[in-house]
Coordinates of C-alpha atoms in Angstrom, one line a residue:
Chain A
M10 CA 0.6 0.3 0.5
D11 CA 1.9 3.5 -1.9
P12 CA 0.4 5.6 -1.0
Y13 CA 2.5 8.1 -2.5
P14 CA 2.5 9.3 -6.6
A15 CA 5.1 7.2 -8.8
P16 CA 7.2 10.4 -8.5
V17 CA 7.7 10.8 -5.1
S18 CA 8.3 7.1 -4.6
R19 CA 11.0 6.7 -7.0
L20 CA 12.8 9.6 -5.5
I21 CA 12.0 8.7 -1.6
E22 CA 13.3 5.2 -2.8
K23 CA 16.6 6.5 -4.7
L24 CA 17.4 8.6 -1.6
G25 CA 17.0 5.3 0.6
K26 CA 19.4 3.5 -0.8
L27 CA 22.1 6.4 0.7
P28 CA 24.1 5.5 3.8
G29 CA 22.8 6.1 7.1
I30 CA 19.0 7.0 5.1
G31 CA 15.7 5.3 6.1
R32 CA 13.0 5.5 4.8
K33 CA 11.4 7.6 7.3
S34 CA 14.7 10.2 6.4
A35 CA 14.4 9.6 2.8
T36 CA 10.6 10.5 3.2
R37 CA 11.3 13.5 5.1
M38 CA 14.1 14.7 2.4
A39 CA 11.7 13.4 -1.1
F40 CA 9.7 15.9 0.3
H41 CA 11.2 18.7 1.4
I42 CA 13.0 18.7 -3.0
L43 CA 9.0 18.0 -3.8
N44 CA 9.0 21.7 -2.0
A45 CA 12.3 23.7 -2.4
P46 CA 12.4 26.0 -6.1
R47 CA 12.6 24.0 -9.2
S48 CA 16.4 26.2 -9.2
Y49 CA 17.9 24.0 -5.9
C50 CA 16.3 20.8 -7.1
E51 CA 18.0 21.6 -10.6
E52 CA 21.5 22.7 -8.7
L53 CA 21.6 19.1 -6.6
A54 CA 20.0 16.8 -9.5
T55 CA 23.6 18.8 -11.9
A56 CA 25.9 18.2 -9.1
V57 CA 24.6 14.3 -8.3
M58 CA 25.4 14.0 -11.7
G59 CA 28.6 16.1 -11.7
V60 CA 30.6 14.0 -9.5
K61 CA 30.2 10.8 -11.9
D62 CA 31.2 12.9 -15.1
D63 CA 34.0 15.8 -13.6
I64 CA 35.6 13.9 -11.3
R65 CA 38.2 11.7 -12.2
L66 CA 41.5 10.6 -10.1
C67 CA 45.3 12.2 -10.1
K68 CA 47.3 10.3 -12.5
K69 CA 50.0 11.2 -9.8
C70 CA 48.5 9.9 -6.6
F71 CA 44.8 8.6 -7.5
N72 CA 43.3 10.9 -5.4
L73 CA 39.7 12.8 -6.2
A74 CA 40.8 15.4 -8.5
D75 CA 39.2 17.2 -11.3
A76 CA 42.3 17.9 -14.0
G77 CA 45.2 15.7 -14.5
L78 CA 46.6 16.0 -11.1
C79 CA 44.7 16.5 -7.9
G80 CA 45.3 19.6 -6.5
I81 CA 47.3 18.7 -4.0
C82 CA 50.2 17.3 -6.7
R83 CA 49.6 21.0 -8.2
N84 CA 50.7 22.6 -5.0
P85 CA 54.2 23.5 -5.4
K86 CA 54.4 24.6 -1.5
R87 CA 53.8 20.4 -0.4
D88 CA 56.9 18.6 0.4
E89 CA 57.6 16.1 -2.5
H90 CA 59.6 14.2 -0.3
L91 CA 57.0 13.2 1.9
I92 CA 54.4 10.6 0.7
C93 CA 51.8 9.7 2.9
V94 CA 50.0 6.3 2.2
V95 CA 45.8 6.1 2.8
E96 CA 43.6 3.0 1.9
D97 CA 41.0 5.5 0.1
P98 CA 40.2 9.1 -0.6
S99 CA 38.3 10.4 2.3
D100 CA 41.5 9.3 4.5
L101 CA 43.0 11.4 2.8
I102 CA 40.2 14.1 3.4
A103 CA 40.9 13.4 6.9
I104 CA 44.3 14.1 7.3
E105 CA 44.3 17.3 5.2
L106 CA 41.6 18.7 7.2
T107 CA 44.0 18.0 10.3
G108 CA 45.7 21.1 8.5
G109 CA 49.0 19.5 10.2
Y110 CA 50.7 17.1 6.8
R111 CA 52.4 19.0 3.9
G112 CA 53.8 15.9 2.1
L113 CA 52.2 14.7 -0.4
Y114 CA 50.0 11.4 -0.9
H115 CA 49.5 7.6 -2.0
V116 CA 45.9 6.6 -2.0
L117 CA 45.5 2.9 -2.9
H118 CA 42.0 2.9 -3.2
G119 CA 41.0 0.1 -1.3
H120 CA 43.4 -3.0 1.2
L121 CA 44.5 -6.4 0.9
D122 CA 42.1 -9.0 1.3
P123 CA 43.0 -12.6 0.3
L124 CA 39.3 -14.0 1.2
Q125 CA 37.5 -11.4 -0.6
G126 CA 40.1 -12.3 -3.8
K127 CA 41.6 -8.6 -3.1
G128 CA 45.4 -9.3 -4.0
P129 CA 48.1 -6.7 -4.6
D130 CA 47.0 -6.2 -8.4
T131 CA 44.3 -4.4 -7.4
L132 CA 45.5 -1.0 -5.4
H133 CA 47.6 1.2 -7.1
I134 CA 50.9 0.2 -5.5
E135 CA 53.0 -0.2 -7.9
E136 CA 52.1 3.3 -9.6
L137 CA 53.8 3.9 -5.7
L138 CA 56.5 1.7 -6.8
M139 CA 57.5 4.6 -9.1
R140 CA 56.9 7.0 -7.4
L141 CA 59.5 6.2 -5.7
K142 CA 62.3 5.9 -8.4
T143 CA 61.0 8.6 -10.5
E144 CA 60.7 11.4 -6.9
P145 CA 62.7 12.3 -4.3
V146 CA 60.3 10.5 -2.2
K147 CA 62.9 10.6 1.8
E148 CA 60.4 8.8 3.9
V149 CA 56.7 7.1 3.2
I150 CA 54.6 7.0 5.8
I151 CA 51.8 4.2 6.4
A152 CA 49.0 5.4 7.3
T153 CA 46.3 2.1 6.2
N154 CA 42.7 1.5 8.8
P155 CA 44.8 0.1 12.4
D156 CA 42.5 -3.5 11.8
A157 CA 42.9 -6.3 10.7
P158 CA 43.1 -5.5 6.2
G159 CA 45.2 -2.5 7.3
T160 CA 47.7 -3.9 8.9
T161 CA 48.1 -6.0 6.3
T162 CA 48.3 -4.3 3.5
A163 CA 51.2 -2.2 6.0
L164 CA 53.2 -5.4 6.5
Y165 CA 52.9 -5.8 3.1
L166 CA 53.8 -2.4 1.6
Q167 CA 56.5 -2.6 4.4
K168 CA 57.8 -5.3 2.7
R169 CA 57.7 -3.9 -0.8
L170 CA 59.5 -0.4 0.3
A171 CA 62.4 -1.9 1.1
P172 CA 64.6 -2.4 -1.2
F173 CA 63.8 1.3 -1.2
N174 CA 66.7 3.9 0.1
V175 CA 63.7 5.5 1.8
K176 CA 62.6 5.5 5.7
I177 CA 59.3 3.7 6.1
T178 CA 56.9 5.2 9.1
R179 CA 53.8 4.7 10.9
L180 CA 50.8 6.2 12.6
A181 CA 51.6 6.3 16.6
Q182 CA 49.2 4.0 17.8
G183 CA 48.0 5.6 21.2
I184 CA 45.2 6.5 23.7
P185 CA 43.4 9.2 22.0
V186 CA 44.5 13.0 22.4
G187 CA 41.7 14.1 25.3
G188 CA 39.9 10.9 25.3
D189 CA 39.6 8.8 28.6
I190 CA 41.7 5.9 29.9
E191 CA 38.1 4.6 30.9
F192 CA 37.0 3.9 28.7
V193 CA 39.3 2.7 26.4
D194 CA 40.1 0.0 25.0
S195 CA 41.9 -2.5 26.9
R196 CA 44.8 -3.1 23.0
T197 CA 44.6 0.2 23.0
L198 CA 46.0 0.2 25.9
I199 CA 48.5 -2.3 26.2
A200 CA 49.8 -0.7 22.6
S201 CA 49.7 3.1 25.0
L202 CA 51.9 1.1 27.6
K203 CA 54.2 0.0 25.2
R204 CA 55.2 2.3 22.7
R205 CA 54.5 4.8 26.1
S206 CA 57.6 7.6 25.4
E207 CA 59.5 9.8 28.2
F208 CA 58.3 12.9 29.9
Chain B
M4 CA 39.8 24.9 3.7
D5 CA 38.3 22.2 1.6
P6 CA 40.3 19.8 0.8
Y7 CA 37.4 18.1 -1.5
P8 CA 37.2 19.2 -5.5
A9 CA 34.9 21.3 -6.8
P10 CA 32.5 18.9 -7.7
V11 CA 32.1 17.1 -4.7
S12 CA 32.2 19.9 -2.8
R13 CA 29.2 21.2 -5.0
L14 CA 26.7 18.3 -4.6
I15 CA 27.9 18.6 -0.1
E16 CA 27.0 21.8 0.0
K17 CA 23.2 20.9 -1.5
L18 CA 22.9 17.8 0.2
G19 CA 23.5 20.0 3.5
K20 CA 21.0 21.2 2.6
L21 CA 18.4 18.6 2.9
P22 CA 16.5 18.2 6.4
G23 CA 17.9 16.4 8.8
I24 CA 21.1 16.8 7.1
G25 CA 24.8 17.9 9.0
R26 CA 27.6 17.9 7.0
K27 CA 29.2 15.0 8.4
S28 CA 26.3 13.0 6.6
A29 CA 26.5 15.0 3.3
T30 CA 30.1 14.1 2.4
R31 CA 28.7 10.4 3.5
M32 CA 26.4 10.3 1.1
A33 CA 28.6 12.8 -1.5
F34 CA 31.5 9.5 -0.9
H35 CA 28.5 7.4 -1.8
I36 CA 26.9 8.3 -5.0
L37 CA 30.5 9.4 -5.7
N38 CA 31.7 5.1 -6.1
A39 CA 27.6 3.9 -6.8
P40 CA 27.3 3.0 -10.5
R41 CA 26.9 5.3 -12.8
S42 CA 22.6 4.1 -13.4
Y43 CA 21.8 5.0 -9.6
C44 CA 23.2 8.5 -10.4
E45 CA 21.3 8.8 -13.8
E46 CA 18.3 7.7 -11.3
L47 CA 18.7 10.1 -8.6
A48 CA 19.0 13.6 -10.4
T49 CA 16.1 12.6 -12.8
A50 CA 13.8 11.4 -9.8
V51 CA 15.3 14.4 -8.2
M52 CA 13.6 16.6 -11.3
G53 CA 10.6 13.8 -11.1
V54 CA 9.0 15.4 -8.6
K55 CA 9.5 18.6 -9.7
D56 CA 8.2 17.9 -13.7
D57 CA 6.0 15.1 -13.1
I58 CA 3.6 15.9 -9.8
R59 CA 0.9 18.6 -9.7
L60 CA -1.9 18.9 -7.5
C61 CA -5.4 16.9 -7.4
K62 CA -7.6 19.7 -9.0
K63 CA -10.2 17.9 -6.4
C64 CA -8.8 17.4 -2.9
F65 CA -5.5 19.5 -4.3
N66 CA -3.3 16.1 -2.6
L67 CA -0.4 15.2 -5.0
A68 CA -1.5 13.8 -8.0
D69 CA 0.8 12.4 -11.2
A70 CA -2.3 13.0 -13.2
G71 CA -5.3 16.0 -13.5
L72 CA -6.9 13.9 -10.6
C73 CA -5.3 11.7 -7.7
G74 CA -5.1 8.1 -7.0
I75 CA -8.0 8.2 -4.1
C76 CA -10.1 10.7 -6.0
R77 CA -10.1 8.3 -9.2
N78 CA -11.1 5.5 -7.1
P79 CA -14.5 4.4 -7.4
K80 CA -13.6 1.9 -4.6
R81 CA -13.6 5.3 -2.1
D82 CA -16.5 6.5 0.6
E83 CA -17.3 9.8 -1.7
H84 CA -19.9 10.3 1.4
L85 CA -16.6 11.3 3.7
I86 CA -14.7 14.6 3.2
C87 CA -11.6 14.6 5.6
V88 CA -9.8 18.1 5.5
V89 CA -6.0 17.8 6.2
E90 CA -3.3 20.7 5.8
D91 CA -1.1 19.1 4.0
P92 CA -0.1 15.9 2.1
S93 CA 2.2 14.9 4.3
D94 CA -1.0 14.4 7.1
L95 CA -3.1 12.6 4.4
I96 CA -0.5 9.9 4.1
A97 CA -0.1 9.5 7.9
I98 CA -4.0 8.4 7.8
E99 CA -3.3 6.8 4.3
L100 CA -0.6 5.2 6.2
T101 CA -3.1 3.6 9.1
G102 CA -5.0 1.6 5.8
G103 CA -8.5 3.0 8.4
Y104 CA -10.1 5.4 6.3
R105 CA -12.1 4.4 3.3
G106 CA -13.5 8.9 2.5
L107 CA -11.8 11.1 0.2
Y108 CA -10.0 14.1 1.1
H109 CA -9.1 17.7 1.0
V110 CA -6.1 19.2 1.5
L111 CA -5.7 23.1 2.3
H112 CA -2.0 23.4 1.4
G113 CA -1.2 25.4 4.9
H114 CA -3.3 26.8 7.9
L115 CA -4.7 30.3 9.1
D116 CA -2.0 32.3 10.6
P117 CA -3.1 35.7 10.8
L118 CA 0.9 36.7 11.8
Q119 CA 2.5 35.5 8.5
G120 CA -0.4 36.7 6.7
K121 CA -1.6 33.4 6.1
G122 CA -5.9 34.7 5.4
P123 CA -8.4 32.1 4.1
D124 CA -7.8 32.8 0.6
T125 CA -3.8 31.3 0.5
L126 CA -5.8 28.2 1.8
H127 CA -7.8 25.8 -0.6
I128 CA -10.9 26.7 1.1
E129 CA -13.2 27.8 -1.7
E130 CA -12.8 24.9 -3.6
L131 CA -14.0 22.8 0.1
L132 CA -16.9 25.0 0.0
M133 CA -17.5 24.4 -4.1
R134 CA -17.1 20.3 -3.9
L135 CA -20.4 20.4 -1.2
K136 CA -22.5 21.4 -3.1
T137 CA -21.6 18.7 -6.0
E138 CA -20.6 16.4 -4.2
P139 CA -22.8 13.7 -2.3
V140 CA -20.5 14.8 1.4
K141 CA -22.6 13.9 4.4
E142 CA -19.8 14.6 6.7
V143 CA -16.8 16.7 6.7
I144 CA -13.9 15.6 9.5
I145 CA -11.2 18.6 10.0
A146 CA -8.5 16.8 11.0
T147 CA -6.4 19.8 11.3
N148 CA -3.1 19.8 13.1
P149 CA -4.3 19.7 17.6
D150 CA -1.4 23.2 17.6
A151 CA -3.1 26.6 17.7
P152 CA -2.6 27.6 14.5
G153 CA -4.9 24.2 13.6
T154 CA -6.8 25.1 16.3
T155 CA -8.1 28.1 14.3
T156 CA -8.3 27.0 11.2
A157 CA -10.6 24.6 12.1
L158 CA -12.7 26.8 14.2
Y159 CA -13.2 28.7 11.5
L160 CA -13.6 25.9 8.5
Q161 CA -16.4 25.1 11.6
K162 CA -17.9 28.8 10.5
R163 CA -17.6 28.3 6.9
L164 CA -19.1 24.9 6.6
A165 CA -22.2 25.1 8.9
P166 CA -24.4 26.8 6.2
F167 CA -24.5 23.7 4.9
N168 CA -26.5 20.4 5.1
V169 CA -23.3 18.1 6.2
K170 CA -22.1 16.6 9.9
I171 CA -18.8 18.1 10.8
T172 CA -16.6 15.9 13.1
R173 CA -12.8 16.2 13.9
L174 CA -10.3 14.0 15.3
A175 CA -10.1 13.0 18.4
Q176 CA -7.7 13.7 20.7
G177 CA -7.0 12.0 24.7
I178 CA -4.0 9.9 25.6
P179 CA -2.1 8.2 22.9
V180 CA -2.4 4.6 22.3
G181 CA -0.1 2.2 24.0
G182 CA 1.1 5.9 25.6
D183 CA 2.0 6.1 29.7
I184 CA -0.5 8.8 31.7
E185 CA 2.9 9.1 33.1
F186 CA 4.4 11.1 30.3
V187 CA 1.2 12.6 29.2
D188 CA 0.9 16.1 29.1
S189 CA -0.8 17.6 31.3
R190 CA -3.1 19.6 28.6
T191 CA -3.8 16.4 26.6
L192 CA -4.7 15.1 30.0
I193 CA -7.0 17.1 30.8
A194 CA -8.5 16.4 27.2
S195 CA -8.5 13.0 28.0
L196 CA -10.5 13.5 30.9
K197 CA -13.1 15.9 30.1
R198 CA -14.2 13.7 27.0
R199 CA -14.1 10.5 28.9
S200 CA -16.2 7.8 27.7
E201 CA -18.1 5.0 29.3
F202 CA -16.9 1.4 29.6

C-alpha cells in the first residue's frame, strides 16, 4: 500500500539507498525536494551527475581530482620528500582537515583482503613503487587503517618498500588525545603502554 | 580550507541543505554517490527532477497527483460521502498509512496564520465549499493539526461549513494508544478526562 504518487515513491526509493538514510528520512528529504525551488532541484541533480562526469583520479597519487593532477599534487608548496599512503580518498581528507601535514599522498583505493580475492594488483601499489624511482621521496608514511586488513596491507607495503632507500614509518598508536583511559579498549591501552615515551 | 575537488564540494553543499542532513552525513552521502554505479546516479538525478516535472496537485482535492486527479479521487471504491480535511499532503499520507480510512480528502495546503499574513484565501477553502455543493458529501472530518494554528483553522472551517447540510466532526483528542499516562502532557490529560467515555 503506497500512498505516494509514482514520482515521489521513486525519489524516496532512490534516496533510501544512501548510507544512513532510512525510509522515514528519505520521505522527509523527498518532501523537502518536492517543495524546494526548482533551481535547487536542478543544482542537486546536476551536482549528483557532476561527481560522475567531472571527477577523475589524480594521475600521480590517485586522489580525487577535477583535472589531470589533484589539487595537492599541483600545489608547489607541498613537501615532495614525504608521501603518506592511505587506503581511500576519505582517509586523505581526514588527514588534510587536520591541517598538520604538508607532504604528498598516495591513495591505494582499498586494502589487501585475500578472503575477498583482493590481492596487491587490485591496489595502486606498483604506481607507488614507480614514484619512489622517479620522485625525490625521503619518507613514506603508511597510514592504512589500524584494523586487520589495514595492518596486513601495511606489512605487505613495508616488505615491498624495503629495497628502496626511503624511511618507512607508520602512524603512532595509543590513547586518543582528550580521551578517557577508563573507556579506552584494552588493545589500544596495551599499545599505549608498550609504546610509552619519556616526559 | 576545502580538501575536496569542486564537484564533490558542490554535491556536499547541496545535500547539506536537505532536512536532518549535516555536513558529515552530506559528505558520507556524496562519497556513496561518487562510488555508486552510474545508473544509480542517473536514476537519482532523474527522480529529483521527476518530483518537480511530474507532480501536480489533484484538481479536486489538491493531494499530490501524477495525473489530473490523484489516486484516491480516481479510486471508485472510496466512500464519496466522507471528506477528511488536512493541512498538508504529508498529513493525508499519515492517515492513509493507517489503512483505517476509506473516504476522500481535501488538502488545504497550510493553515490560517494571521501573524504571518496567511488568510483564508491562501488555502483551498473555497474549493472545499464548492465540493460540498456538487458532491454527495454527508460528513466533513476536520483533521487539522491539534496546535494553535491548526485549531484556529478548524474553528474557521467549522463556521464556513455550518450553512451546509453536512455533519462536521474532528479527530478525537486524548491519551495516545499504548502511551504512558505518566508522560502525557497535562493539556492532553485534561482533554482525555473531559472527553472520557463509558466502558
